[in-house]
PDB file of C-alpha atoms in Angstrom:
ATOM      1  CA  TYR S   2     -23.254 -20.694   8.355  1.00 40.00           C
ATOM      2  CA  MET S   3     -22.994 -17.002   7.819  1.00 43.00           C
ATOM      3  CA  PHE S   4     -20.682 -16.981   4.533  1.00 47.00           C
ATOM      4  CA  VAL S   5     -23.486 -20.414   3.514  1.00 47.00           C
ATOM      5  CA  LEU S   6     -25.977 -17.786   3.867  1.00 51.00           C
ATOM      6  CA  VAL S   7     -23.905 -14.552   2.691  1.00 56.00           C
ATOM      7  CA  SER S   8     -23.162 -16.557  -0.772  1.00 58.00           C
ATOM      8  CA  ALA S   9     -27.109 -17.408  -1.006  1.00 59.00           C
ATOM      9  CA  LEU S  10     -27.983 -13.801  -0.707  1.00 71.00           C
ATOM     10  CA  LEU S  11     -25.455 -12.162  -3.167  1.00 83.00           C
ATOM     11  CA  PHE S  12     -23.891 -14.007  -5.473  1.00 87.00           C
ATOM     12  CA  PRO S  13     -27.019 -14.713  -6.934  1.00 88.00           C
ATOM     13  CA  GLY S  14     -28.361 -11.143  -6.715  1.00 89.00           C
ATOM     14  CA  LEU S  15     -25.393 -10.131  -8.248  1.00 92.00           C
ATOM     15  CA  LYS S  16     -25.464 -12.205 -11.850  1.00 92.00           C
ATOM     16  CA  ALA S  17     -28.431 -11.087 -11.705  1.00 93.00           C
ATOM     17  CA  SER S  18     -27.438  -7.707 -12.044  1.00 94.00           C
ATOM     18  CA  LEU S  19     -25.040  -8.723 -14.289  1.00 96.00           C
ATOM     19  CA  GLN S  20     -27.296 -10.601 -16.400  1.00 96.00           C
ATOM     20  CA  ARG S  21     -29.234  -7.270 -16.949  1.00 96.00           C
ATOM     21  CA  LEU S  22     -26.669  -4.945 -17.778  1.00 96.00           C
ATOM     22  CA  GLN S  23     -25.056  -7.319 -19.849  1.00 97.00           C
ATOM     23  CA  LEU S  24     -21.836  -7.427 -18.663  1.00 97.00           C
ATOM     24  CA  GLU S  25     -19.127 -10.175 -17.395  1.00 96.00           C
ATOM     25  CA  TYR S  26     -17.987  -7.263 -14.407  1.00 96.00           C
ATOM     26  CA  VAL S  27     -18.345  -4.685 -13.089  1.00 96.00           C
ATOM     27  CA  ASP S  28     -15.489  -2.004 -11.761  1.00 96.00           C
ATOM     28  CA  VAL S  29     -16.807  -1.636  -8.859  1.00 96.00           C
ATOM     29  CA  VAL S  30     -18.699  -3.399  -6.653  1.00 95.00           C
ATOM     30  CA  PHE S  31     -20.360  -2.167  -3.225  1.00 95.00           C
ATOM     31  CA  ALA S  32     -21.300  -3.569   0.407  1.00 93.00           C
ATOM     32  CA  ASN S  33     -24.348  -0.659   1.350  1.00 92.00           C
ATOM     33  CA  ARG S  34     -24.597   0.565   4.524  1.00 90.00           C
ATOM     34  CA  PRO S  35     -23.187  -2.281   7.071  1.00 86.00           C
ATOM     35  CA  ASP S  36     -24.524  -4.993   8.440  1.00 84.00           C
ATOM     36  CA  ASN S  37     -24.045  -4.729  11.870  1.00 85.00           C
ATOM     37  CA  ASN S  38     -25.449  -9.016  12.238  1.00 85.00           C
ATOM     38  CA  THR S  39     -22.882 -10.214   9.847  1.00 87.00           C
ATOM     39  CA  PRO S  40     -18.876 -11.006  10.205  1.00 91.00           C
ATOM     40  CA  MET S  41     -16.396  -7.897   9.721  1.00 94.00           C
ATOM     41  CA  GLU S  42     -14.160 -10.992   8.320  1.00 94.00           C
ATOM     42  CA  GLU S  43     -17.799 -12.474   6.398  1.00 90.00           C
ATOM     43  CA  ILE S  44     -18.792  -9.669   4.835  1.00 92.00           C
ATOM     44  CA  VAL S  45     -14.660  -9.139   4.008  1.00 95.00           C
ATOM     45  CA  ARG S  46     -13.943 -13.096   2.883  1.00 93.00           C
ATOM     46  CA  ALA S  47     -18.017 -12.832   0.596  1.00 92.00           C
ATOM     47  CA  MET S  48     -16.573  -9.620  -1.252  1.00 95.00           C
ATOM     48  CA  THR S  49     -12.955 -11.079  -2.432  1.00 96.00           C
ATOM     49  CA  HIS S  50     -14.528 -14.313  -3.775  1.00 93.00           C
ATOM     50  CA  VAL S  51     -16.975 -12.043  -5.652  1.00 94.00           C
ATOM     51  CA  ILE S  52     -13.656 -10.202  -6.798  1.00 96.00           C
ATOM     52  CA  ASN S  53     -11.808 -13.791  -7.479  1.00 96.00           C
ATOM     53  CA  GLN S  54     -14.973 -14.787  -9.413  1.00 94.00           C
ATOM     54  CA  GLY S  55     -14.355 -12.485 -11.669  1.00 96.00           C
ATOM     55  CA  MET S  56     -18.097 -10.588 -11.154  1.00 95.00           C
ATOM     56  CA  ALA S  57     -16.158  -7.134  -9.951  1.00 96.00           C
ATOM     57  CA  MET S  58     -12.541  -5.628 -10.150  1.00 97.00           C
ATOM     58  CA  TYR S  59     -13.031  -4.207  -6.433  1.00 97.00           C
ATOM     59  CA  TRP S  60     -15.197  -3.120  -4.301  1.00 97.00           C
ATOM     60  CA  GLY S  61     -15.823  -1.047  -2.117  1.00 97.00           C
ATOM     61  CA  THR S  62     -18.287   0.907   1.268  1.00 96.00           C
ATOM     62  CA  SER S  63     -21.260   2.670   0.890  1.00 96.00           C
ATOM     63  CA  ARG S  64     -23.091   4.690   4.026  1.00 95.00           C
ATOM     64  CA  TRP S  65     -19.544   3.132   6.220  1.00 96.00           C
ATOM     65  CA  SER S  66     -18.110   4.787   8.896  1.00 95.00           C
ATOM     66  CA  ALA S  67     -14.115   5.490   8.979  1.00 94.00           C
ATOM     67  CA  MET S  68     -13.729   2.512  11.975  1.00 95.00           C
ATOM     68  CA  GLU S  69     -15.956   0.147   9.840  1.00 96.00           C
ATOM     69  CA  ILE S  70     -13.721   0.802   6.989  1.00 97.00           C
ATOM     70  CA  MET S  71     -10.394   0.827   8.544  1.00 96.00           C
ATOM     71  CA  GLU S  72     -12.095  -2.448  10.503  1.00 97.00           C
ATOM     72  CA  ALA S  73     -12.713  -4.484   7.168  1.00 97.00           C
ATOM     73  CA  TYR S  74      -8.734  -3.214   5.828  1.00 97.00           C
ATOM     74  CA  SER S  75      -7.075  -4.672   9.110  1.00 97.00           C
ATOM     75  CA  VAL S  76      -9.666  -7.849   8.674  1.00 97.00           C
ATOM     76  CA  ALA S  77      -8.247  -7.829   4.803  1.00 98.00           C
ATOM     77  CA  ARG S  78      -5.040  -7.965   5.348  1.00 97.00           C
ATOM     78  CA  GLN S  79      -5.000 -10.463   9.029  1.00 97.00           C
ATOM     79  CA  PHE S  80      -6.540 -12.917   6.400  1.00 97.00           C
ATOM     80  CA  ASN S  81      -4.926 -11.941   2.620  1.00 97.00           C
ATOM     81  CA  MET S  82      -7.991 -11.191   1.290  1.00 98.00           C
ATOM     82  CA  ILE S  83      -9.387  -7.699  -1.142  1.00 98.00           C
ATOM     83  CA  PRO S  84      -9.418  -5.252   1.514  1.00 97.00           C
ATOM     84  CA  PRO S  85     -12.163  -2.032   0.097  1.00 97.00           C
ATOM     85  CA  VAL S  86     -10.875   0.691  -2.495  1.00 96.00           C
ATOM     86  CA  CYS S  87     -13.334   3.363  -1.677  1.00 95.00           C
ATOM     87  CA  GLU S  88     -16.439   4.738   0.110  1.00 97.00           C
ATOM     88  CA  GLN S  89     -19.764   6.038  -1.916  1.00 96.00           C
ATOM     89  CA  ALA S  90     -20.434   9.147   1.378  1.00 96.00           C
ATOM     90  CA  GLU S  91     -22.637  12.056   1.108  1.00 96.00           C
ATOM     91  CA  TYR S  92     -21.063  15.888   0.014  1.00 97.00           C
ATOM     92  CA  HIS S  93     -22.442  18.789  -1.279  1.00 97.00           C
ATOM     93  CA  LEU S  94     -22.138  22.320   0.127  1.00 97.00           C
ATOM     94  CA  PHE S  95     -24.185  21.547   3.576  1.00 97.00           C
ATOM     95  CA  GLN S  96     -22.820  18.293   4.045  1.00 96.00           C
ATOM     96  CA  ARG S  97     -18.828  18.566   4.562  1.00 96.00           C
ATOM     97  CA  GLU S  98     -18.007  16.855   8.060  1.00 94.00           C
ATOM     98  CA  LYS S  99     -17.275  12.847   6.867  1.00 95.00           C
ATOM     99  CA  VAL S 100     -15.417  13.143   3.106  1.00 95.00           C
ATOM    100  CA  GLU S 101     -13.596  16.252   4.935  1.00 95.00           C
ATOM    101  CA  VAL S 102     -12.297  15.276   8.555  1.00 93.00           C
ATOM    102  CA  GLN S 103     -12.939  11.809   8.702  1.00 91.00           C
ATOM    103  CA  LEU S 104     -12.141   9.985   5.278  1.00 92.00           C
ATOM    104  CA  PRO S 105      -8.804  12.089   4.455  1.00 90.00           C
ATOM    105  CA  GLU S 106      -7.436   9.756   7.276  1.00 87.00           C
ATOM    106  CA  LEU S 107      -7.780   6.561   5.693  1.00 89.00           C
ATOM    107  CA  TYR S 108      -7.398   8.153   2.228  1.00 88.00           C
ATOM    108  CA  HIS S 109      -3.656   8.788   3.640  1.00 87.00           C
ATOM    109  CA  LYS S 110      -3.179   5.984   5.290  1.00 89.00           C
ATOM    110  CA  ILE S 111      -4.575   2.821   3.542  1.00 92.00           C
ATOM    111  CA  GLY S 112      -5.726   4.879  -0.068  1.00 90.00           C
ATOM    112  CA  VAL S 113      -9.958   4.349   0.535  1.00 92.00           C
ATOM    113  CA  GLY S 114     -11.345   7.584  -1.904  1.00 91.00           C
ATOM    114  CA  ALA S 115     -14.422   8.739  -1.776  1.00 94.00           C
ATOM    115  CA  MET S 116     -17.109   8.565  -4.256  1.00 95.00           C
ATOM    116  CA  THR S 117     -19.492  11.108  -3.287  1.00 97.00           C
ATOM    117  CA  TRP S 118     -22.950  11.457  -3.601  1.00 96.00           C
ATOM    118  CA  SER S 119     -25.908  14.130  -4.320  1.00 95.00           C
ATOM    119  CA  PRO S 120     -23.756  16.985  -4.857  1.00 96.00           C
ATOM    120  CA  LEU S 121     -26.977  18.973  -5.409  1.00 94.00           C
ATOM    121  CA  ALA S 122     -28.229  17.883  -1.716  1.00 93.00           C
ATOM    122  CA  CYS S 123     -31.084  16.320  -3.313  1.00 90.00           C
ATOM    123  CA  GLY S 124     -31.661  19.177  -5.570  1.00 89.00           C
ATOM    124  CA  ILE S 125     -31.948  22.052  -2.252  1.00 91.00           C
ATOM    125  CA  ILE S 126     -28.668  23.125  -4.256  1.00 93.00           C
ATOM    126  CA  SER S 127     -30.389  23.548  -7.975  1.00 87.00           C
ATOM    127  CA  GLY S 128     -31.672  27.372  -6.723  1.00 80.00           C
ATOM    128  CA  LYS S 129     -35.187  26.139  -7.690  1.00 82.00           C
ATOM    129  CA  TYR S 130     -35.900  25.918  -4.033  1.00 80.00           C
ATOM    130  CA  GLY S 131     -35.172  30.019  -3.591  1.00 77.00           C
ATOM    131  CA  ASN S 132     -38.596  30.890  -3.459  1.00 74.00           C
ATOM    132  CA  GLY S 133     -40.400  27.793  -1.867  1.00 76.00           C
ATOM    133  CA  VAL S 134     -41.293  24.289  -3.140  1.00 80.00           C
ATOM    134  CA  PRO S 135     -42.293  24.334  -7.835  1.00 74.00           C
ATOM    135  CA  GLU S 136     -45.583  22.373  -8.338  1.00 75.00           C
ATOM    136  CA  SER S 137     -43.575  20.792 -11.013  1.00 70.00           C
ATOM    137  CA  SER S 138     -40.553  19.616  -7.888  1.00 77.00           C
ATOM    138  CA  ARG S 139     -39.599  16.589  -6.466  1.00 76.00           C
ATOM    139  CA  ALA S 140     -39.742  18.509  -3.356  1.00 73.00           C
ATOM    140  CA  ALA S 141     -43.720  18.945  -4.391  1.00 74.00           C
ATOM    141  CA  LEU S 142     -44.233  15.188  -4.368  1.00 77.00           C
ATOM    142  CA  LYS S 143     -46.224  13.235  -1.481  1.00 78.00           C
ATOM    143  CA  CYS S 144     -43.337  10.569  -1.377  1.00 80.00           C
ATOM    144  CA  TYR S 145     -41.064  13.590  -0.668  1.00 80.00           C
ATOM    145  CA  GLN S 146     -42.166  15.200   2.496  1.00 85.00           C
ATOM    146  CA  TRP S 147     -39.843  14.827   4.679  1.00 83.00           C
ATOM    147  CA  LEU S 148     -37.314  16.809   2.005  1.00 82.00           C
ATOM    148  CA  LYS S 149     -40.293  19.932   1.282  1.00 84.00           C
ATOM    149  CA  GLU S 150     -39.988  20.143   5.514  1.00 87.00           C
ATOM    150  CA  LYS S 151     -36.520  20.580   4.963  1.00 87.00           C
ATOM    151  CA  ILE S 152     -36.633  23.112   2.523  1.00 84.00           C
ATOM    152  CA  VAL S 153     -38.983  24.851   4.259  1.00 86.00           C
ATOM    153  CA  SER S 154     -37.476  24.519   8.010  1.00 90.00           C
ATOM    154  CA  GLU S 155     -35.381  27.443   9.269  1.00 91.00           C
ATOM    155  CA  GLU S 156     -32.389  26.029   8.540  1.00 92.00           C
ATOM    156  CA  GLY S 157     -33.145  25.812   4.974  1.00 89.00           C
ATOM    157  CA  ARG S 158     -33.851  28.500   4.518  1.00 91.00           C
ATOM    158  CA  LYS S 159     -30.873  29.950   5.581  1.00 94.00           C
ATOM    159  CA  GLN S 160     -29.438  27.357   3.457  1.00 94.00           C
ATOM    160  CA  GLN S 161     -31.254  29.388   0.508  1.00 93.00           C
ATOM    161  CA  VAL S 162     -30.029  32.515   1.678  1.00 94.00           C
ATOM    162  CA  LYS S 163     -26.342  31.004   1.254  1.00 96.00           C
ATOM    163  CA  LEU S 164     -26.923  29.838  -2.345  1.00 95.00           C
ATOM    164  CA  LYS S 165     -28.103  33.354  -3.031  1.00 95.00           C
ATOM    165  CA  ASP S 166     -24.815  35.028  -1.282  1.00 97.00           C
ATOM    166  CA  LEU S 167     -23.320  32.570  -3.730  1.00 97.00           C
ATOM    167  CA  SER S 168     -25.046  33.184  -7.200  1.00 96.00           C
ATOM    168  CA  PRO S 169     -22.350  36.214  -7.723  1.00 97.00           C
ATOM    169  CA  ILE S 170     -19.336  33.901  -8.029  1.00 98.00           C
ATOM    170  CA  ALA S 171     -20.955  31.556 -10.166  1.00 97.00           C
ATOM    171  CA  GLU S 172     -21.789  33.875 -12.508  1.00 97.00           C
ATOM    172  CA  ARG S 173     -18.127  36.069 -12.116  1.00 97.00           C
ATOM    173  CA  LEU S 174     -16.570  32.063 -13.048  1.00 98.00           C
ATOM    174  CA  GLY S 175     -19.472  32.114 -16.052  1.00 97.00           C
ATOM    175  CA  CYS S 176     -21.598  29.059 -14.735  1.00 97.00           C
ATOM    176  CA  THR S 177     -24.638  28.569 -13.505  1.00 96.00           C
ATOM    177  CA  LEU S 178     -25.317  27.444  -9.264  1.00 96.00           C
ATOM    178  CA  PRO S 179     -25.384  23.280 -10.010  1.00 96.00           C
ATOM    179  CA  GLN S 180     -22.090  23.817 -12.112  1.00 97.00           C
ATOM    180  CA  LEU S 181     -20.432  25.914  -8.973  1.00 98.00           C
ATOM    181  CA  ALA S 182     -21.149  23.279  -6.811  1.00 97.00           C
ATOM    182  CA  VAL S 183     -20.004  19.585  -8.547  1.00 98.00           C
ATOM    183  CA  ALA S 184     -17.057  21.674  -9.564  1.00 98.00           C
ATOM    184  CA  TRP S 185     -15.902  22.424  -5.678  1.00 98.00           C
ATOM    185  CA  CYS S 186     -17.117  18.581  -4.920  1.00 97.00           C
ATOM    186  CA  LEU S 187     -14.259  17.230  -7.567  1.00 96.00           C
ATOM    187  CA  ARG S 188     -11.846  19.588  -6.538  1.00 96.00           C
ATOM    188  CA  ASN S 189     -11.662  17.764  -3.481  1.00 93.00           C
ATOM    189  CA  GLU S 190      -8.220  16.074  -3.970  1.00 89.00           C
ATOM    190  CA  GLY S 191      -9.628  12.929  -1.796  1.00 87.00           C
ATOM    191  CA  VAL S 192     -13.389  12.854  -3.924  1.00 93.00           C
ATOM    192  CA  SER S 193     -12.449  10.093  -7.557  1.00 90.00           C
ATOM    193  CA  SER S 194     -15.752  10.966  -8.656  1.00 93.00           C
ATOM    194  CA  VAL S 195     -18.787  12.897  -8.640  1.00 96.00           C
ATOM    195  CA  LEU S 196     -22.371  10.943  -8.494  1.00 95.00           C
ATOM    196  CA  LEU S 197     -24.851  12.974 -10.511  1.00 94.00           C
ATOM    197  CA  GLY S 198     -28.710  12.475 -10.581  1.00 86.00           C
ATOM    198  CA  SER S 199     -30.766  14.394 -12.638  1.00 84.00           C
ATOM    199  CA  SER S 200     -34.100  13.759 -14.600  1.00 83.00           C
ATOM    200  CA  ASN S 201     -33.620  14.962 -18.047  1.00 89.00           C
ATOM    201  CA  PRO S 202     -31.136  15.321 -20.588  1.00 93.00           C
ATOM    202  CA  GLU S 203     -30.289  19.043 -19.697  1.00 93.00           C
ATOM    203  CA  GLN S 204     -30.037  18.825 -16.482  1.00 91.00           C
ATOM    204  CA  LEU S 205     -26.965  16.234 -17.149  1.00 94.00           C
ATOM    205  CA  ILE S 206     -25.407  18.170 -19.340  1.00 95.00           C
ATOM    206  CA  GLU S 207     -25.689  20.793 -17.514  1.00 95.00           C
ATOM    207  CA  ASN S 208     -23.619  19.469 -14.554  1.00 95.00           C
ATOM    208  CA  LEU S 209     -20.899  17.874 -16.796  1.00 96.00           C
ATOM    209  CA  GLY S 210     -20.187  21.425 -17.560  1.00 97.00           C
ATOM    210  CA  ALA S 211     -18.692  21.610 -13.976  1.00 97.00           C
ATOM    211  CA  ILE S 212     -15.353  19.787 -15.607  1.00 96.00           C
ATOM    212  CA  GLN S 213     -15.227  23.226 -17.508  1.00 97.00           C
ATOM    213  CA  VAL S 214     -15.605  24.668 -14.292  1.00 98.00           C
ATOM    214  CA  LEU S 215     -12.756  22.979 -11.896  1.00 97.00           C
ATOM    215  CA  PRO S 216      -9.476  24.826 -13.288  1.00 97.00           C
ATOM    216  CA  LYS S 217     -11.183  27.829 -11.847  1.00 97.00           C
ATOM    217  CA  MET S 218     -12.282  26.570  -9.117  1.00 97.00           C
ATOM    218  CA  THR S 219      -8.519  28.368  -7.016  1.00 97.00           C
ATOM    219  CA  SER S 220      -7.924  28.640  -3.472  1.00 96.00           C
ATOM    220  CA  HIS S 221      -8.825  31.969  -3.309  1.00 97.00           C
ATOM    221  CA  ILE S 222     -12.079  31.546  -4.763  1.00 97.00           C
ATOM    222  CA  VAL S 223     -12.505  28.483  -2.916  1.00 97.00           C
ATOM    223  CA  ASN S 224     -11.791  30.605   0.518  1.00 97.00           C
ATOM    224  CA  GLU S 225     -14.310  33.087  -0.897  1.00 97.00           C
ATOM    225  CA  ILE S 226     -16.849  29.898  -0.762  1.00 98.00           C
ATOM    226  CA  ASP S 227     -15.976  28.776   3.094  1.00 97.00           C
ATOM    227  CA  ASN S 228     -16.141  32.522   4.377  1.00 97.00           C
ATOM    228  CA  ILE S 229     -20.112  32.186   2.827  1.00 97.00           C
ATOM    229  CA  LEU S 230     -21.041  29.164   3.563  1.00 97.00           C
ATOM    230  CA  GLY S 231     -19.502  29.109   6.979  1.00 96.00           C
ATOM    231  CA  ASN S 232     -18.887  25.323   8.070  1.00 96.00           C
ATOM    232  CA  LYS S 233     -15.841  24.281   7.250  1.00 94.00           C
ATOM    233  CA  PRO S 234     -14.440  21.384   9.223  1.00 93.00           C
ATOM    234  CA  TYR S 235     -11.380  21.552  10.896  1.00 80.00           C
ATOM    235  CA  SER S 236      -9.042  18.410  11.064  1.00 68.00           C
ATOM    236  CA  LYS S 237      -6.595  17.485  12.758  1.00 59.00           C
ATOM    237  CA  LYS S 238      -3.838  19.203   9.929  1.00 58.00           C
ATOM    238  CA  ASP S 239      -5.612  22.786  11.201  1.00 54.00           C
ATOM    239  CA  TYR S 240      -5.526  22.347  14.708  1.00 43.00           C
ATOM    240  CA  ARG S 241      -1.485  21.325  13.738  1.00 47.00           C
ATOM    241  CA  SER S 242      -1.136  24.516  11.837  1.00 45.00           C
TER     242      SER S 242
END
């Protein structure tokens, strides 16, 4: 019954999306947020069916915990179905725990990579909030009141101070702060790709410039950034060493 319900909702929606995209299939289709009301076997079975029907090459998860991803992998192996290949997770200078501690275990054990989003923390890392919230910014919009509150909070002000301390490193590398932040995300071996969100072509072009900065992200530069941030999470590997 549950699989019939999933099919009735999932497959027509995917077919409609493919029609709008004018594509026969996509490389990866994501299951966004785990559905606690649906057994894991049915989720994995539905995503396997999507791939077998030629709608996608692979499937991944988005905002799932490491335990939930491992469960999906185990179910897939148990019933000879297709496991997820990547997880969409928030990752930036101020959000590190999941991608740097939890996901590497999956990356090394079962090959699940990370496709990260919000490398500029909804624009916080862009540097435009260093002197408050400009009227033309996203945080000034009524629907982004939560972002404004985050920026003007004590923690938000501390983050802006750290960003000012990071600016000399960006200048030394000949790049902007956003480019440094995106390159910092890309330098992580478990990160397959970084999803960019841009308001205009100029922002997109600037962010893409991070590719030129990536070779400059030496261990010395990364340690310098870590010392300024002071938020490097510790993994089992760190404790062992």
